[in-house]
XYZ file of C-alpha atoms in Angstrom:
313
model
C 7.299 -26.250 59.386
C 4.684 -27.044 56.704
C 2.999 -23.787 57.506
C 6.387 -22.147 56.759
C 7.143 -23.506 53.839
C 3.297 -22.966 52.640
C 3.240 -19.069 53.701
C 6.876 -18.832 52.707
C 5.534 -20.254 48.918
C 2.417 -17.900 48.938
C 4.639 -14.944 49.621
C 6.479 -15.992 46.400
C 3.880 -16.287 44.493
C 1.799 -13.257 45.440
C 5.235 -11.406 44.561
C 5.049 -12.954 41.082
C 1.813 -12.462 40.701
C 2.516 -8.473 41.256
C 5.556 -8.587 38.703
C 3.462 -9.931 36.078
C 0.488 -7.368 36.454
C 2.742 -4.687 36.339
C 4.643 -5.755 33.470
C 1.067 -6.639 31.631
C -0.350 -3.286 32.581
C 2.402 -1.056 31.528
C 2.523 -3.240 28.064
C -1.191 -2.347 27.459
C 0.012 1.107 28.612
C 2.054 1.296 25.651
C 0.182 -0.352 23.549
C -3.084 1.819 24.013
C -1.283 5.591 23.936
C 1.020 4.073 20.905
C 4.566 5.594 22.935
C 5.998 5.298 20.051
C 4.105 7.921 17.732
C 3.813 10.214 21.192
C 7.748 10.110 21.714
C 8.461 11.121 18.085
C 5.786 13.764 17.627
C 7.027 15.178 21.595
C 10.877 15.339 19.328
C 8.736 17.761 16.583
C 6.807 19.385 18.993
C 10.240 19.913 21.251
C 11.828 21.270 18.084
C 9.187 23.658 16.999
C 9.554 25.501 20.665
C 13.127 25.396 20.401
C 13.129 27.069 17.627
C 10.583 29.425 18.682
C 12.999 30.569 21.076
C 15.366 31.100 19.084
C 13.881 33.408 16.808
C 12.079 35.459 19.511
C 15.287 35.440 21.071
C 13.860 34.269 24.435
C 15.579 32.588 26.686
C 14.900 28.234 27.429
C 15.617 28.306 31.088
C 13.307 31.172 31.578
C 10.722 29.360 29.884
C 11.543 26.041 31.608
C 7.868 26.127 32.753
C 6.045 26.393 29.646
C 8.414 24.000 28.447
C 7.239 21.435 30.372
C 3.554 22.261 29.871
C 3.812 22.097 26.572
C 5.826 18.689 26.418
C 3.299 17.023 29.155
C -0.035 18.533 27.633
C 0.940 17.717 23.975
C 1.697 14.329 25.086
C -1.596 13.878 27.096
C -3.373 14.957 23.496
C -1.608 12.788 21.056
C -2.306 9.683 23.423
C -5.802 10.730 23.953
C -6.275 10.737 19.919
C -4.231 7.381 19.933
C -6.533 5.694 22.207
C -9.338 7.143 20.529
C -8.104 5.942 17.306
C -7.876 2.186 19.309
C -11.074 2.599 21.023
C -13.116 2.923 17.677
C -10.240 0.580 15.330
C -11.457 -2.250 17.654
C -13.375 -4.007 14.601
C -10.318 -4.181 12.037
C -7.375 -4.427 14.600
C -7.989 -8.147 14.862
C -7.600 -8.445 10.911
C -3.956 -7.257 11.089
C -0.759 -8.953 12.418
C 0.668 -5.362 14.251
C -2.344 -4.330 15.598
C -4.486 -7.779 16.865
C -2.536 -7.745 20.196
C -3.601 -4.805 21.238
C -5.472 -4.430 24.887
C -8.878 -3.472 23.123
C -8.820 -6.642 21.131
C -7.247 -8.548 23.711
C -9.790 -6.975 26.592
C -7.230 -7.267 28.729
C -9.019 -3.471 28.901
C -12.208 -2.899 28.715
C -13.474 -0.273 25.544
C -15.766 1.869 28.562
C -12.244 2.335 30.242
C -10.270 3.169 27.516
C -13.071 5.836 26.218
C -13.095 7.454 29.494
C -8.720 7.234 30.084
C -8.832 8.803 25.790
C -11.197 11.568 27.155
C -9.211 12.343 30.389
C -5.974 12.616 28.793
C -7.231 14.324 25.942
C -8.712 16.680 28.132
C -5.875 17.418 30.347
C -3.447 18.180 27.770
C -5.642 20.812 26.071
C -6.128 22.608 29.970
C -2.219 22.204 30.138
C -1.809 23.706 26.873
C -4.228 26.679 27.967
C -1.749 27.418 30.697
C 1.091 28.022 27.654
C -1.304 29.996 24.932
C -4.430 29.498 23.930
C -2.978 29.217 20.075
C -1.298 25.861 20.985
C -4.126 24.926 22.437
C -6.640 25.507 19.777
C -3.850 23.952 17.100
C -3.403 20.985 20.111
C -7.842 20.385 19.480
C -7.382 20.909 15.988
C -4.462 18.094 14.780
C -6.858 15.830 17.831
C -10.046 16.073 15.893
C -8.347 15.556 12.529
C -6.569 12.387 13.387
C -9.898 11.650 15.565
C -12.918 12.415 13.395
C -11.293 12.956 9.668
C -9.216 10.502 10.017
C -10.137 7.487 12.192
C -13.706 8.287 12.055
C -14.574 9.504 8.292
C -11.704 9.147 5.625
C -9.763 5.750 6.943
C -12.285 3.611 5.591
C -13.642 5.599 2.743
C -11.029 6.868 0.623
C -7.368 6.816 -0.603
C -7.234 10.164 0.756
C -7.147 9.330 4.263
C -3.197 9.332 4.324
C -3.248 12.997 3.447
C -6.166 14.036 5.919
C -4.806 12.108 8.630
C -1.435 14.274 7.991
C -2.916 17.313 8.521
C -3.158 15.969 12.475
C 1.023 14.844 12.304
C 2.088 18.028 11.197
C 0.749 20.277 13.720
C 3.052 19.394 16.651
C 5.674 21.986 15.390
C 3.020 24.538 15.353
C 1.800 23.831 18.973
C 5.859 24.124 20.352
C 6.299 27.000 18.354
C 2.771 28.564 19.364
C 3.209 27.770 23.049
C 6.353 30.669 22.845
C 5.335 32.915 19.928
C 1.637 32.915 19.494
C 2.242 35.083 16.364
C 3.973 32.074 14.949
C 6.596 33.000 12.062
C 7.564 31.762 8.314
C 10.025 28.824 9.635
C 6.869 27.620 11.774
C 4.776 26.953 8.807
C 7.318 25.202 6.512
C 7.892 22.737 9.705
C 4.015 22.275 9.225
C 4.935 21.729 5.362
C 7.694 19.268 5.980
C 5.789 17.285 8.473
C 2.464 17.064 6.207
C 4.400 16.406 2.741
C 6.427 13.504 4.809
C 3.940 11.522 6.179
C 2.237 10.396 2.669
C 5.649 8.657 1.643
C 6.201 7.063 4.875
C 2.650 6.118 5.413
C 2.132 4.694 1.667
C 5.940 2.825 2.291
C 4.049 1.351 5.494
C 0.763 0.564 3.105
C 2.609 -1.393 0.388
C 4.522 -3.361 3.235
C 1.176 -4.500 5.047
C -0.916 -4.478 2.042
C -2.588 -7.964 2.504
C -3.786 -6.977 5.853
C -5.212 -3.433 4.599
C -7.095 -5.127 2.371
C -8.450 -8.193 4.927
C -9.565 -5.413 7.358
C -10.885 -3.177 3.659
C -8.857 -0.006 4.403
C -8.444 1.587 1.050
C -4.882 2.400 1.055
C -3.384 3.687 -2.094
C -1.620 0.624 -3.196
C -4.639 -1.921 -1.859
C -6.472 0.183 -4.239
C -4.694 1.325 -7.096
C -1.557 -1.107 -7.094
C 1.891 -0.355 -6.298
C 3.055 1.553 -9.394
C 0.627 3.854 -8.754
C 1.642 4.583 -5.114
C 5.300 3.992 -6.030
C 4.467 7.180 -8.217
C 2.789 9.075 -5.442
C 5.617 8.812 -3.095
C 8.208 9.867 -5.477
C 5.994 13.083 -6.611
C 5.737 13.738 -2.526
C 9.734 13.486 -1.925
C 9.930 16.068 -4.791
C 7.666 18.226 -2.885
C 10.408 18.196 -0.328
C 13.618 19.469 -2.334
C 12.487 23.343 -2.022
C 11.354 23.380 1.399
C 15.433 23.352 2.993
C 15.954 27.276 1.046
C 12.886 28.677 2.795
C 14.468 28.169 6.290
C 17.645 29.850 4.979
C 17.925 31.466 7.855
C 18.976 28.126 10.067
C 22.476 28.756 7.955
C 23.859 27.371 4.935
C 25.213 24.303 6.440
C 21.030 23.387 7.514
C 20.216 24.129 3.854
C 23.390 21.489 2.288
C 22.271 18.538 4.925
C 18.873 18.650 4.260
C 19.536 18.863 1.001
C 21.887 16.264 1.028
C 18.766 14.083 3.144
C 16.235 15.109 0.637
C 18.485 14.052 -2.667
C 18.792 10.536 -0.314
C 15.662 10.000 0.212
C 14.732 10.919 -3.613
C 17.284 8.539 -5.028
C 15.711 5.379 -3.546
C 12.348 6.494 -4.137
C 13.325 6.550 -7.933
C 14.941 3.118 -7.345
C 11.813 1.614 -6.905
C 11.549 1.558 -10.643
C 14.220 -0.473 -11.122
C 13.827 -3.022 -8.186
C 11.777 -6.116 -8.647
C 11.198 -6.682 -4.998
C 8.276 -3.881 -4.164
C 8.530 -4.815 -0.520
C 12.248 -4.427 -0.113
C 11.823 -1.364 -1.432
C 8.460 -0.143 0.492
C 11.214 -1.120 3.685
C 13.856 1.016 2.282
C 11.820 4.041 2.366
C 10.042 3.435 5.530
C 13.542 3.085 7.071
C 14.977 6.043 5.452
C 12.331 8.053 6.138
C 12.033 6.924 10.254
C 15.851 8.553 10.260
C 15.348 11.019 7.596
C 12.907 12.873 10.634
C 15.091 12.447 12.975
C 18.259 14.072 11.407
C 16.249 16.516 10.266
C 15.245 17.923 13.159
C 18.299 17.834 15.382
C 20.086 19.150 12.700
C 17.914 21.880 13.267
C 18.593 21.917 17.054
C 21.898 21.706 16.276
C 22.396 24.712 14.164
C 20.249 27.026 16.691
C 22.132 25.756 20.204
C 23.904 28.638 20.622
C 21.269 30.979 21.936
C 18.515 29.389 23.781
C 20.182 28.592 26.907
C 20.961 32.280 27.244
């Protein structure tokens, strides 16, 4: 009976044992490809083929195959760059609260594995791209050795600047949808590249005043661990502005698109100026970081919205 009750225990907590590495793995999983910047640049880069199907008038459902190539290989890339970005981060990630649990600090993974997984993936997504157009591939390589090289590589720890050269890397996931259907690409592809690029530098600056202290413990010169937070307060502001004209160049998404975004845009504008007024920097640096996580994301099904009537033809 002892035996029983022994094998019976061991079965248990083998079973356990199982749940726990699974859980633990898919956690590092997460942590390593950062699912969180792949899902939302897979909603721009989802948007930008929509889109391109619309205004080639092409149909989705005929192009369910590319479609799927171009969601699974632009997904592959961005998490390759994001464990790159981890991979060679693993110095400063310890220094700050979000990023010190991560499995190459941890080494719950090891940094040999998680070069060679960043390499794969990356890899694979650029041969799945191929299969679409050799355009999104090319624009696929070129946001991954921006965010890669420029970013993580050369400007991160060297300059102010790096917020707008790393957003040269977030804005091309419209352009690789859009490319994947209409190589040619067309005038609404390149303001998505413009709305992406001019959006990051508020939200990313937002994010900079919020973890300021631990930008400058792990001596990343953000703007406002640099310059203060007038200064980048400033900087946003001029960057929202930079936002207001964009809405009348995509006229042809209808003149509801052009009211809502404008509506968004005025929004997002009036807190920004706000932060004038407000003595509490970081209650404001949340405001826009909050706005501007939901700003994106109306913004682009609105645009879905306003274009459903065709694609499925």
């Amino acid at each position: 009976m002892d035996k029983v009750e022994t094998t019976s225990s061991q079965i248990i907590d083998n079973s356990a044992d199982t749940k726990r590495k699974i859980v633990t793995f898919l956690a590092d999983f997460k942590s390593l490809t950062k699912m969180g910047i792949v899902n939302s640049n897979l909603m721009i880069t989802f948007a930008g083929f929509w889109l391109a199907i619309y205004f080639t008038n092409a149909s989705f459902i005929a192009n369910w195959d590319v479609f799927l190539l171009t969601m699974a290989g632009s997904a592959l890339v961005i998490a390759g760059g994001c464990m790159m970005n981890n991979w060679y981060d693993v110095d400063i990630d310890p220094v700050m609260t979000r990023t010190k649990g991560r499995p190459t600090v941890t080494g719950s993974v090891s940094l040999s594995h998680v070069l060679v997984i960043a390499v794969s993936s990356t890899a694979l997504g650029l041969i799945l791209l191929m299969f679409t157009t050799m355009e999104a591939a090319l624009i696929a390589f070129f946001g991954w050795f921006v965010y890669v090289v420029l970013y993580t590589m050369w400007s991160k720890r060297k300059y102010t600047l790096n917020t707008a050269i790393g957003s040269f890397s977030g804005a091309v996931p419209p352009l690789i949808g859009w490319a994947a259907v209409d190589p040619g690409l067309h005038t609404v592809a390149f303001v998505l590249f413009l709305v992406m690029f001019i959006w990051q530098t508020p939200h990313f600056l937002a994010l900079a005043i919020k973890k300021n202290k631990e930008y400058k413990d792990a001596g990343v010169p953000m703007l406002p661990a640099v310059y203060g937070f007038e200064i980048t307060k400033r900087q946003i502001v001029v960057y929202i502005v930079c936002l207001l004209p964009l809405p009348f160049f995509m006229a042809s998404l209808g003149n509801a698109f052009i009211v809502m975004a404008t509506l968004l845009n005025a929004g997002w504008l009036a807190i920004g100026i706000s932060g004038f007024f407000m003595k509490n920097d970081l209650k404001w640096a949340n405001m826009i970081f909050i706005y501007s996580l939901n700003y994106l994301t109306l913004l682009f099904v609105m645009m879905v919205v306003v274009t459903s009537e065709l694609p499925f033809s």
